[in-house]
Short mmCIF file of C-alpha atoms and ligand atoms in Angstrom, two decimals:
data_model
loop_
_atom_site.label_atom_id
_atom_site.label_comp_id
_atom_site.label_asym_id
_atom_site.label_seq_id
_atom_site.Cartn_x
_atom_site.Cartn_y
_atom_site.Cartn_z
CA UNK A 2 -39.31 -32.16 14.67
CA UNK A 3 -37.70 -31.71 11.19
CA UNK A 4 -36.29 -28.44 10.26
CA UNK A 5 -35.15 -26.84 6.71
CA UNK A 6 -32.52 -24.50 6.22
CA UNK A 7 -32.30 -22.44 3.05
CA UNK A 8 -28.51 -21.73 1.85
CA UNK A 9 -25.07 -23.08 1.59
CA UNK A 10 -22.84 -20.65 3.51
CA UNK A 11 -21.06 -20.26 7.05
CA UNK A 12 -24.45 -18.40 8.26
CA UNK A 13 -26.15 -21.73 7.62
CA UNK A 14 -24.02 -24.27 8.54
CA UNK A 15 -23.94 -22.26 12.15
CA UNK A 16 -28.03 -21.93 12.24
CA UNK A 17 -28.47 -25.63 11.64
CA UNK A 18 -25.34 -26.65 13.69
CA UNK A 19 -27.40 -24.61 16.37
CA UNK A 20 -30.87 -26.11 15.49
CA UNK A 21 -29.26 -29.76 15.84
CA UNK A 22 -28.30 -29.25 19.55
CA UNK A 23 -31.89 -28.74 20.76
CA UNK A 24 -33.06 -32.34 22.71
CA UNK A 25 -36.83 -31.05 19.92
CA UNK A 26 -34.97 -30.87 16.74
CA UNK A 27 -34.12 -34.81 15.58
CA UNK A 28 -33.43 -33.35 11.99
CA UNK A 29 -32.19 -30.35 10.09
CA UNK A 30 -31.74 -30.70 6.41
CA UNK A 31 -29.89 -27.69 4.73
CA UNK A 32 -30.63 -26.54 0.94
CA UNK A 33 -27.75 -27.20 -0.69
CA UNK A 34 -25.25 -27.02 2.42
CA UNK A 35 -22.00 -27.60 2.16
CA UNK A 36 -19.45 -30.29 3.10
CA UNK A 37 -19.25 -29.24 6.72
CA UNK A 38 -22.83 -29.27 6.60
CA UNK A 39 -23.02 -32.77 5.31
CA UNK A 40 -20.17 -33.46 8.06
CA UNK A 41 -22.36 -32.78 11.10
CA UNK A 42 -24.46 -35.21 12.93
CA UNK A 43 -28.42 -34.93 12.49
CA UNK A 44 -27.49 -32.45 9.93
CA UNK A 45 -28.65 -33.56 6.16
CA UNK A 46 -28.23 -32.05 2.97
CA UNK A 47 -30.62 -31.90 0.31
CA UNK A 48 -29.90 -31.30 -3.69
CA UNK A 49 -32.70 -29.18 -3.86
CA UNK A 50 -33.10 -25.54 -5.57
CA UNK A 51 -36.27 -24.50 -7.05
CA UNK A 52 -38.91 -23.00 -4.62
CA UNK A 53 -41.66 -25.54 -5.93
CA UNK A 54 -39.35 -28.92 -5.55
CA UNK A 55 -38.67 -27.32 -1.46
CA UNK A 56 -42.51 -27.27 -1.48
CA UNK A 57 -42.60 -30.74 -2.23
CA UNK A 58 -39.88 -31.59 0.18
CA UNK A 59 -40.99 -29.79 2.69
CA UNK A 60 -44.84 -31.41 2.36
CA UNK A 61 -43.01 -34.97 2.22
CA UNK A 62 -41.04 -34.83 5.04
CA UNK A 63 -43.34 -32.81 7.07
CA UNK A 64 -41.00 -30.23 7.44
CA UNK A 65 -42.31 -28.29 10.92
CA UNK A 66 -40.82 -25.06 9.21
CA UNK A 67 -38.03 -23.61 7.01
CA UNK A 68 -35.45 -20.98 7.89
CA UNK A 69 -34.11 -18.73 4.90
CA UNK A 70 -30.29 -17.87 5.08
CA UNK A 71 -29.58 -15.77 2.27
CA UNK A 72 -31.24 -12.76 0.54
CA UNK A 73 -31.80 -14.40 -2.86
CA UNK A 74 -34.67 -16.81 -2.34
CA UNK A 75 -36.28 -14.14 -0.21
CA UNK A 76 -36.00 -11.53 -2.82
CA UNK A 77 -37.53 -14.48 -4.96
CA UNK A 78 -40.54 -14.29 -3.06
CA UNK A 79 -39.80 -17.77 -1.14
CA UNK A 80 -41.80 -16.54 1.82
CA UNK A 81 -45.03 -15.47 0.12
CA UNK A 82 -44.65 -19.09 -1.60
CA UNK A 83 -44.48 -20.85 0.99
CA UNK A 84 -47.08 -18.76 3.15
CA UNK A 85 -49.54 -19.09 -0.10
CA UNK A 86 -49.04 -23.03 0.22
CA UNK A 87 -49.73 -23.03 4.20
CA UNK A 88 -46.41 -23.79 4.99
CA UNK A 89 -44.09 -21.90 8.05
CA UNK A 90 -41.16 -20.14 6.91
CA UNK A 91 -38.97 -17.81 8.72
CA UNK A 92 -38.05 -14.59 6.42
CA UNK A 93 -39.04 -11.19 5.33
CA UNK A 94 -41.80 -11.38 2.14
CA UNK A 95 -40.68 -10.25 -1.03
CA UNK A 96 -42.21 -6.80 -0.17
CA UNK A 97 -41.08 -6.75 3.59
CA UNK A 98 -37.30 -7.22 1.76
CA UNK A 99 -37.07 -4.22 0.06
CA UNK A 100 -35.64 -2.75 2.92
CA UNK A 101 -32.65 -4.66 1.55
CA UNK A 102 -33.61 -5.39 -2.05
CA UNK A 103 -33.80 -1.90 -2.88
CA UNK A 104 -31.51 0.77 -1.20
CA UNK A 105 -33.71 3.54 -3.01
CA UNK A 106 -36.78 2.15 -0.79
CA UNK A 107 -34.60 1.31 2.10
CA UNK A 108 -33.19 5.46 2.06
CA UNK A 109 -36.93 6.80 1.20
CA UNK A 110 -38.49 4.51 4.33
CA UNK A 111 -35.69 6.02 6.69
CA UNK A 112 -36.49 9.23 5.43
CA UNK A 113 -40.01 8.97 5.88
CA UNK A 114 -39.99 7.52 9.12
CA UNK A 115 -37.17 9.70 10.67
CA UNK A 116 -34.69 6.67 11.03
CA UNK A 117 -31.20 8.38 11.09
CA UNK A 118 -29.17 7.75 8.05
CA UNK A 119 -26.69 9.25 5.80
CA UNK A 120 -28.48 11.98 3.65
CA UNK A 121 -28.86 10.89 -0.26
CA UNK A 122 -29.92 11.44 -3.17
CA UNK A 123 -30.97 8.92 -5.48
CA UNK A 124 -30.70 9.03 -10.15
CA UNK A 125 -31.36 7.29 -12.79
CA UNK A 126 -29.44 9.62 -15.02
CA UNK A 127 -25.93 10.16 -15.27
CA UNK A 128 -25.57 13.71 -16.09
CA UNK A 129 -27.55 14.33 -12.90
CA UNK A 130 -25.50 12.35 -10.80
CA UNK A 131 -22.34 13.54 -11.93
CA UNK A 132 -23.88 17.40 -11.17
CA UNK A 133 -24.76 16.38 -8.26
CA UNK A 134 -20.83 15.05 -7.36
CA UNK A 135 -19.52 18.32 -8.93
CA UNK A 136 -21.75 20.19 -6.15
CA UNK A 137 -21.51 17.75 -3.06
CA UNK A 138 -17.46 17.27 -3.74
CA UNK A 139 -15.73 14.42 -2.06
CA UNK A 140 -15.53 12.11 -0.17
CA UNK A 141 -18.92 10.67 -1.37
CA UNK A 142 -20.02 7.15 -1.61
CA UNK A 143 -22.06 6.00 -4.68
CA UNK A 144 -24.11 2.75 -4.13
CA UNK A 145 -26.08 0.53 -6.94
CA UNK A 146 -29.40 0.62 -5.89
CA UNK A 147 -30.38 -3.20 -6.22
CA UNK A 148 -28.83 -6.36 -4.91
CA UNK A 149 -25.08 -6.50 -6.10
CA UNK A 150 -23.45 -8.66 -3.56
CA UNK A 151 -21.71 -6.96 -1.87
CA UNK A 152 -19.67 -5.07 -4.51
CA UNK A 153 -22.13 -2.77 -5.63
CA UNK A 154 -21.00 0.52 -3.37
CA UNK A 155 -17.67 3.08 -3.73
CA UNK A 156 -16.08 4.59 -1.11
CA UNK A 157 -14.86 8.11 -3.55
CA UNK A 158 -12.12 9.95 -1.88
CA UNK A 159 -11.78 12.02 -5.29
CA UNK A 160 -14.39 12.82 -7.95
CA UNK A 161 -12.68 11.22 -10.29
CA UNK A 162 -13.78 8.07 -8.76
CA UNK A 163 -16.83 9.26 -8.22
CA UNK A 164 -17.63 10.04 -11.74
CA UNK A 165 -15.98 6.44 -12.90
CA UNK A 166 -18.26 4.87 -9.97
CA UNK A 167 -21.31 6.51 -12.02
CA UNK A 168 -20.42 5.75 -15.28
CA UNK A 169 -20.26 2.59 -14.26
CA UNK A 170 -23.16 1.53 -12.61
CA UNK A 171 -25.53 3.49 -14.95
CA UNK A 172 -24.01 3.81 -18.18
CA UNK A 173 -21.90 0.66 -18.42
CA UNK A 174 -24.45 -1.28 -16.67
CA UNK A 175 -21.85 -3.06 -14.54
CA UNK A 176 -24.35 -4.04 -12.07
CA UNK A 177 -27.29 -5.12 -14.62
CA UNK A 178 -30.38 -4.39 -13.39
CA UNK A 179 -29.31 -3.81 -9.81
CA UNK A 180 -27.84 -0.60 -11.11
CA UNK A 181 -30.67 1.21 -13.60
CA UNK A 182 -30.52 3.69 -10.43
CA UNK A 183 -27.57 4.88 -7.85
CA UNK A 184 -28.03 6.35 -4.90
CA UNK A 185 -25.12 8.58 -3.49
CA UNK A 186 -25.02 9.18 0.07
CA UNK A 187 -22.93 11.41 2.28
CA UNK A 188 -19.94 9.81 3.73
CA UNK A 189 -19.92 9.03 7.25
CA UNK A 190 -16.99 8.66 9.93
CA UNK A 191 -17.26 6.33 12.80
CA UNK A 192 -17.12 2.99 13.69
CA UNK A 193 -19.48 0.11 12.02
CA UNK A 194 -21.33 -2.53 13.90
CA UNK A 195 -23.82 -5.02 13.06
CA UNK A 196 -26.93 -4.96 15.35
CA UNK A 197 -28.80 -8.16 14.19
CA UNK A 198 -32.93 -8.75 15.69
CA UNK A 199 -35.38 -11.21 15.22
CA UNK A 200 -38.91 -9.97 14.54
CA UNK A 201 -42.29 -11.34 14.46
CA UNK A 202 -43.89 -8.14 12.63
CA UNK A 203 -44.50 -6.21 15.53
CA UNK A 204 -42.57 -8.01 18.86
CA UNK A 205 -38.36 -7.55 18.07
CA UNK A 206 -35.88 -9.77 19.78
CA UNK A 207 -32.10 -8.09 19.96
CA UNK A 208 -29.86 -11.24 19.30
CA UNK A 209 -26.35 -10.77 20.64
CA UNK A 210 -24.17 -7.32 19.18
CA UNK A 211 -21.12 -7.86 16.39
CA UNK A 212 -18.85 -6.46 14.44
CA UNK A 213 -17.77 -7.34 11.20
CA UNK A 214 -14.43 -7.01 9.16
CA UNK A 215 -15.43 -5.79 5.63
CA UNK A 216 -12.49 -4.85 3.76
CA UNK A 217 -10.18 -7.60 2.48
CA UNK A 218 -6.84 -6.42 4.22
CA UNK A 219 -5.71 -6.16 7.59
CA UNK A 220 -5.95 -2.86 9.27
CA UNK A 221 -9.57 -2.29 7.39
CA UNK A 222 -7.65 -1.69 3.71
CA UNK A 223 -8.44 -2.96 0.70
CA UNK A 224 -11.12 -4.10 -1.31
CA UNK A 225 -15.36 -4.65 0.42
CA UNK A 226 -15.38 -8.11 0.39
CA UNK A 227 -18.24 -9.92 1.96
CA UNK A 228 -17.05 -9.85 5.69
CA UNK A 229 -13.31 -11.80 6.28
CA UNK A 230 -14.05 -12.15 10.18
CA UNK A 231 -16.62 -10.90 13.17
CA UNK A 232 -16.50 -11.22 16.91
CA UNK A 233 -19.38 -10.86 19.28
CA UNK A 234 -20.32 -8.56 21.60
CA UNK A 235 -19.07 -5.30 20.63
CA UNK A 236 -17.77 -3.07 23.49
CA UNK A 237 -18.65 -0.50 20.91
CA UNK A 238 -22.04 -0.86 21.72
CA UNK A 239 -22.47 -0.56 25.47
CA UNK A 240 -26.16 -0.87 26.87
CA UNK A 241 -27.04 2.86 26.78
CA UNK A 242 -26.24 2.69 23.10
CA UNK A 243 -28.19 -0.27 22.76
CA UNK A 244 -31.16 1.14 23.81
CA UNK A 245 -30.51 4.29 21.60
CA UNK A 246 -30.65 1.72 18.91
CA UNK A 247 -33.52 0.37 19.17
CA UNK A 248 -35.82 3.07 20.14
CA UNK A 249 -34.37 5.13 17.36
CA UNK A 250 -33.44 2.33 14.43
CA UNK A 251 -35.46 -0.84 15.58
CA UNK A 252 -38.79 -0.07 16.95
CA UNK A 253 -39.52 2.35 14.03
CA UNK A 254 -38.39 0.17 11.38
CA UNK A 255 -40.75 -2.32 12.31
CA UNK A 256 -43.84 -0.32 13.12
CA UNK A 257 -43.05 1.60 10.08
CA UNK A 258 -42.81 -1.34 7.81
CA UNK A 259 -46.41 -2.31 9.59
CA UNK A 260 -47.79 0.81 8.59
CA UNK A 261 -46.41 0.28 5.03
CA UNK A 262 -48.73 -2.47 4.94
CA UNK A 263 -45.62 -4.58 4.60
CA UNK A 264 -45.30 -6.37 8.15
CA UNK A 265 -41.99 -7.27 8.72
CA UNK A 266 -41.19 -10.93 9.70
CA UNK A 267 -37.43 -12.62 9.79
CA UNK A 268 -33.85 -11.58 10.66
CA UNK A 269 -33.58 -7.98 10.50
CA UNK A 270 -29.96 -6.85 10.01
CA UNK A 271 -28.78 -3.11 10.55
CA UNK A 272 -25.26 -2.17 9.56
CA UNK A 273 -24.87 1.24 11.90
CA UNK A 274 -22.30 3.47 12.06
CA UNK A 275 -21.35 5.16 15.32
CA UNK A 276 -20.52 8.41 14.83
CA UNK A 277 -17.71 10.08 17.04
CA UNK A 278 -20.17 12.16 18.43
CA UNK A 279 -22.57 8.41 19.47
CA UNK A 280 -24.71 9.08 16.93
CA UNK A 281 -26.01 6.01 15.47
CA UNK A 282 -26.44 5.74 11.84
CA UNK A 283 -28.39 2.96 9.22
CA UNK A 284 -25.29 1.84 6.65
CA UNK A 285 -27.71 -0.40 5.54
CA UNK A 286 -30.49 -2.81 6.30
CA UNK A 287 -30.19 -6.65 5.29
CA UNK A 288 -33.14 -9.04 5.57
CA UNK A 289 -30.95 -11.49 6.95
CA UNK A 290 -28.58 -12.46 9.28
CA UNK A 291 -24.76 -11.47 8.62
CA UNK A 292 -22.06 -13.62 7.53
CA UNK A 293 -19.67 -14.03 9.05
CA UNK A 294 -21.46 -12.27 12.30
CA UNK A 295 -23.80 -15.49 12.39
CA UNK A 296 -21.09 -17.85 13.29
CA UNK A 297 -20.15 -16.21 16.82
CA UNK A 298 -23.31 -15.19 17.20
CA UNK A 299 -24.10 -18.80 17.25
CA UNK A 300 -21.50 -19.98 19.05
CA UNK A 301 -23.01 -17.75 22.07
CA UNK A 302 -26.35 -18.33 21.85
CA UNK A 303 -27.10 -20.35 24.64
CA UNK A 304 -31.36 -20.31 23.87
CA UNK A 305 -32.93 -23.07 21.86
CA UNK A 306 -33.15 -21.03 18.32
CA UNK A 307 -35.69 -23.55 17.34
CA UNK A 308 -37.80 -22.33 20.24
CA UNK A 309 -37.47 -18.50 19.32
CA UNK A 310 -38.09 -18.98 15.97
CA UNK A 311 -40.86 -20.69 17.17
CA UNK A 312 -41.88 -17.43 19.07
CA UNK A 313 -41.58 -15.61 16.39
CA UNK A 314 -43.75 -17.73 13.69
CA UNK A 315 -46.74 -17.53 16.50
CA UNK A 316 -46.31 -14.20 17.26
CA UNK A 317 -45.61 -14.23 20.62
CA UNK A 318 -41.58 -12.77 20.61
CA UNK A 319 -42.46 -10.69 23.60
CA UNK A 320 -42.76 -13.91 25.42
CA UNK A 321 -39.12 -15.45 25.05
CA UNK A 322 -35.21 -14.45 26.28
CA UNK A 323 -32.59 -15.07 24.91
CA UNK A 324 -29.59 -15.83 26.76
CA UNK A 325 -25.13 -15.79 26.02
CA UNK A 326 -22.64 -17.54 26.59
CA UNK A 327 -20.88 -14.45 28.62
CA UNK A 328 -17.50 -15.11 26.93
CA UNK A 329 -16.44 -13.35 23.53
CA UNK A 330 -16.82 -15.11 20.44
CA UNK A 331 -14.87 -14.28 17.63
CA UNK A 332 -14.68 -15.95 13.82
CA UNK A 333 -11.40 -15.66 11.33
CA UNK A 334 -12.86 -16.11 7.56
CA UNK A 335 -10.06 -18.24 5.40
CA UNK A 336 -10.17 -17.47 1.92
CA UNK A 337 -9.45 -18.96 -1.36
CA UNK A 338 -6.39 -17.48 -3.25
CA UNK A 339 -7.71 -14.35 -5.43
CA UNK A 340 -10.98 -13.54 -3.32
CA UNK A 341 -13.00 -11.50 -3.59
CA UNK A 342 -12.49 -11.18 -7.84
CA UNK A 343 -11.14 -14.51 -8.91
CA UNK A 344 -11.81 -17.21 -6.15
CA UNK A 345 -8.91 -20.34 -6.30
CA UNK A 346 -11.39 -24.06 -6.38
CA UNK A 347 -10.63 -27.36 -5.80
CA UNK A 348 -7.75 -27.20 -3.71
CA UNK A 349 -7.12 -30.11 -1.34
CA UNK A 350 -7.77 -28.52 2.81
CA UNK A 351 -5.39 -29.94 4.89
CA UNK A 352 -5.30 -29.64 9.01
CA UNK A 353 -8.46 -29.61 10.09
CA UNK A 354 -9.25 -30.67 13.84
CA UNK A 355 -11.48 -33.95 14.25
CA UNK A 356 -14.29 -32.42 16.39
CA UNK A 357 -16.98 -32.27 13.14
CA UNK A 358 -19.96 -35.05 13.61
CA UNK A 359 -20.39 -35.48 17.32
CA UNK A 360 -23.62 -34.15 18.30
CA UNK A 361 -24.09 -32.52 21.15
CA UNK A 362 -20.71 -32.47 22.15
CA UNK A 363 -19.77 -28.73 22.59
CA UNK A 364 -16.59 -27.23 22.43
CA UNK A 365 -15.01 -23.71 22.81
CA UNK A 366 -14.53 -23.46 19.49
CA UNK A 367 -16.42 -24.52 16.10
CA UNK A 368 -15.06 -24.37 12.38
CA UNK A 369 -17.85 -23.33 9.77
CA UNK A 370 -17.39 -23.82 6.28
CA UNK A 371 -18.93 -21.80 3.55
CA UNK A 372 -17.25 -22.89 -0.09
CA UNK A 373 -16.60 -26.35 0.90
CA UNK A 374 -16.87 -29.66 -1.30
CA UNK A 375 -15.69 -33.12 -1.46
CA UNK A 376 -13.29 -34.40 -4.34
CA UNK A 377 -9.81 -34.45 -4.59
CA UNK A 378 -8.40 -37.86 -6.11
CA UNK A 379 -10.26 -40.24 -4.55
CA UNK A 380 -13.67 -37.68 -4.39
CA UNK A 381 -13.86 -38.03 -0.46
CA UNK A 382 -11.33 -35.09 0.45
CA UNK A 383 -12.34 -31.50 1.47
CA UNK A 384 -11.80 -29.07 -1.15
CA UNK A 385 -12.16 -25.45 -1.72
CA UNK A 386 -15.44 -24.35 -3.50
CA UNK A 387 -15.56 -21.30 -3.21
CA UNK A 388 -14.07 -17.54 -2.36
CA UNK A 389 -14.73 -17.59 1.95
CA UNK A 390 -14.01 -20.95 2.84
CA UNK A 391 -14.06 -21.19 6.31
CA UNK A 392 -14.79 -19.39 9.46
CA UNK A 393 -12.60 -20.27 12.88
CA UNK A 394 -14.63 -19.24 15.41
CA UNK A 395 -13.13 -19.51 19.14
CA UNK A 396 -14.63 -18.37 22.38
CA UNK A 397 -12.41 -16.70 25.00
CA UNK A 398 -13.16 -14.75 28.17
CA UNK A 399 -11.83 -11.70 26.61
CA UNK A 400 -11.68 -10.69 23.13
CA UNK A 401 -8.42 -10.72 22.62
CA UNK A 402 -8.05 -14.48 24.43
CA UNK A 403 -10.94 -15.43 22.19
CA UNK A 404 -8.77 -13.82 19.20
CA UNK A 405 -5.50 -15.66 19.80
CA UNK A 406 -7.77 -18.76 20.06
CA UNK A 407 -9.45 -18.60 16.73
CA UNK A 408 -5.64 -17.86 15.24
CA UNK A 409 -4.30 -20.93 16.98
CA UNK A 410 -6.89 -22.92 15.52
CA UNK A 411 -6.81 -21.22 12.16
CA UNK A 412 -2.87 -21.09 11.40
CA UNK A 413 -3.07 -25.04 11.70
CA UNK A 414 -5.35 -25.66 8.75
CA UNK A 415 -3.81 -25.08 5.49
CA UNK A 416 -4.84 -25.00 1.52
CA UNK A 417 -3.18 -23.37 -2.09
CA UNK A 418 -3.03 -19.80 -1.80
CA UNK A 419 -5.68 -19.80 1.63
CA UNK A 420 -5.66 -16.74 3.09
CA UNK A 421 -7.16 -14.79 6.03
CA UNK A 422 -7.17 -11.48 7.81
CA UNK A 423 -4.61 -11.78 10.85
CA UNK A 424 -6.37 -8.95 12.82
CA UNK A 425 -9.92 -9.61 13.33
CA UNK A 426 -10.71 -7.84 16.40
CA UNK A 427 -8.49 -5.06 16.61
CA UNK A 428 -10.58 -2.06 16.96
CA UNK A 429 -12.53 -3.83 20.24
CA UNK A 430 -8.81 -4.29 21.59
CA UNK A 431 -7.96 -1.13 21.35
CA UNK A 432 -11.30 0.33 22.12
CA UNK A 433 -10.92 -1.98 25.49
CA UNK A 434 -7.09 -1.26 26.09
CA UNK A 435 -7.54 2.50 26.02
CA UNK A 436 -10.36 2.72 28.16
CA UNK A 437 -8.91 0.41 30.71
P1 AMP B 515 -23.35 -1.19 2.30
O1 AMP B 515 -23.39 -2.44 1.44
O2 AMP B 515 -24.35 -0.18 1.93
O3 AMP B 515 -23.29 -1.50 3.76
O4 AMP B 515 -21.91 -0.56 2.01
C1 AMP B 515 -20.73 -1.34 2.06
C2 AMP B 515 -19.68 -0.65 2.90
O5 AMP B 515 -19.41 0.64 2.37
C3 AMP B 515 -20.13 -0.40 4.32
O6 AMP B 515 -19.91 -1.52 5.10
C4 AMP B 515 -19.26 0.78 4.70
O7 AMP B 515 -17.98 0.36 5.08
C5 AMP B 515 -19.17 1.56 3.43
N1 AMP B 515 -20.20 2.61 3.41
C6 AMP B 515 -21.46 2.51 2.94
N2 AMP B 515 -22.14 3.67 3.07
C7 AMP B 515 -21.28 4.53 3.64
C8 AMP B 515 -21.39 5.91 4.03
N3 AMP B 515 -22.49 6.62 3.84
N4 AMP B 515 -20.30 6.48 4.61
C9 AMP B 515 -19.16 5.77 4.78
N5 AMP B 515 -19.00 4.50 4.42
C10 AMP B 515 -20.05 3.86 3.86
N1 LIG B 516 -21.29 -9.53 6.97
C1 LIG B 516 -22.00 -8.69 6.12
C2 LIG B 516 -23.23 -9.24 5.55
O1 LIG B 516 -23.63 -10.34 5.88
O2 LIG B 516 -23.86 -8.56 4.76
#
């Protein structure tokens, strides 16, 4: 069969390099990709971007069905599109992706269906927002309502910020759109983790637990950026946990969304904190899968992904397993100089391993790209194309074996101004030194 994959990041290039291996899938074309995406054997990619010219791709090549990486096309309403035209697609519908298109729905649907959370309160007027600061004092963390990538929430640790934070997102309009409302939320302490699922609308499959690396510096400082590294499993949530999760967080998220008359179908993404005291609270929900948490995600996954999405188009997700790779995975994001504000471009990459292109063979480690191109002087050379540029992912039998791995890898590859976190990991190897 003939697969599509929606997207041009590290989460895609890892779903199709996964698709490729399975002895079903002959093809996977990827919409736009990337140069490691065009690299990779049986993996194709297509100039294509508006929803009707996929349609007509899709019909042409006889496409057996489409998987969406990012959140954009789905808030777009690819999914209904597609559906309308009788074609399978993997992803939320443009209502079903509220739950991350909208944090105003995503906070009143936790609220309503008693999914813990951070407690809120949501304006679309500034003098009642800033009241609202003056009474709730700081810390406090004000969040655009709509889709900002990424950058659209403050951290306040004084009201002055907190204030600016408003001003900015509904007065100044920094946002657009995405910020005609904020929503500010009680700060919470703990530790975050990704806890990524596959659903079918009413079946939910738990993929394999991660942990992401927002901020930009090492030792969790610095600007949100869009995730500089992730590793996979989490020791930070054991199985009891697990199962907290998903009778408390999973289950009713996706019966709820049923109820709402808005079925929920696709990746389903919750960033949780765990509280000090194991409480498990919703951060936020994506529609998606995570990037950089894809990429060792993938690199464990030891099912055929075309079979479970497979499961999941028919239905039947209470049918299939999944099964790991029982080693840690863990992924090192390089960066182009002046990410996250000002991302460096067309710089030359120099020292990459020759593993890319030979299908089938497997190795313990994989390198993803995400803003990749060709050109250079003679057009053939990889260049940098954007701010996250690659992501080193390594497996090891520990984490911190599968850490030093990824680094070994990663310190040999080289660009202008690249940069990358040089603790990804840390708070698992701590976690797992102290309680050994
Ligand atoms: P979000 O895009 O909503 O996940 O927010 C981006 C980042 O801001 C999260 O990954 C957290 O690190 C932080 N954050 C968001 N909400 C809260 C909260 N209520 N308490 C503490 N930190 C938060
Ligand atoms: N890694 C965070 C995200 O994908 O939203």
């Amino acid at each position: 069969m003939k697969l599509l994959v929606i997207g041009n990041g590290g989460r895609e290039h890892a779903m199709a390099w996964k698709l490729i291996q399975s002895p079903r899938v002959q093809k996977v074309y990827v919409a736009p990709g990337n140069a490691g995406t065009a690299q990779e054997h049986g993996i194709e990619n297509i100039a294509v971007t508006t929803i009707a010219d996929l349609i007509e791709f899709v019909k042409t090549e006889n496409i057996a069905f489409t998987i969406v990486g990012p959140e954009a096309p789905l808030a777009e309403g690819i999914v209904d599109t597609f559906q309308a035209a009788g074609l399978k697609i993997f992803g939320p519908t443009q209502k079903a992706a509220q739950l991350e298109i909208s944090k105003r729905f995503a906070k009143d649907f936790m609220l309503q269906h008693n999914i813990p959370t951070a407690a809120y309160a949501a304006f679309t007027q500034a003098e009642a927002a800033h009241q609202y600061v003056d009474r709730q004092g700081t810390p406090i963390v004000i969040k655009a309502s709509g889709l900002a990538a990424g950058k659209g929430v403050i951290v306040a640790t004084s009201t002055d910020v907190a204030h600016a934070a408003i001003d900015q997102i509904l007065v100044e309009q920094r946002f657009g759109n995405a910020g005609s409302e904020v929503i500010i939320e009680e700060f919470l302490q703990g530790i975050e983790v990704s806890f990524i699922v596959m659903s079918d609308g009413q079946h939910v499959l738990p993929l394999a637990t991660s942990q992401d690396h927002k901020r930009l510096n090492d030792g969790d400082t610095g600007p949100n950026t869009g995730g500089m590294g992730a590793y996979s499993p989490t020791p930070f949530i054991p199985p009891s946990l697990h199962a907290q999760i998903m009778r408390e967080i999973i289950y009713p998220t996706i019966q709820g969304m049923a109820q709402e008359g808005a079925s929920y179908t696709g990746f389903l993404y919750a960033g949780l904190m765990v509280t000090p005291d194991k409480q498990v609270k919703v951060l936020e929900f994506n529609c998606r899968m995570g990037d950089p948490e894809t990429q060792p995600i993938m690199l464990r996954l030891k099912s055929d992904l075309s079979i479970l999405i497979e499961y999941a188009l028919n239905g039947t997700l209470d049918q299939v397993e999944t099964e790991w790779d029982r080693r840690v995975a863990l992924g090192v994001v390089m960066t182009a100089g002046g990410y996250p504000d000002n991302p460096a471009k067309g710089d030359v990459i120099k020292g990459m391993p020759e593993l890319m292109g030979k299908r089938n063979e497997i190795h313990d480690f994989h390198i993803f790209h995400s803003g990749t191109a060709f050109g250079g002087e003679n057009g053939r050379e990889l260049i940098t194309a954007g701010g996250r540029v690659l992501c080193i992912a390594a497996l090891g039998d520990s984490l911190k074996i599968a850490q030093q791995r990824a680094y070994e890898i990663a310190e040999q590859i080289d660009f202008k101004n690249a940069f990358m976190r040089h603790d990804i990991g840390h708070q698992g190897i701590s976690y797992l030194h102290k309680s050994s």
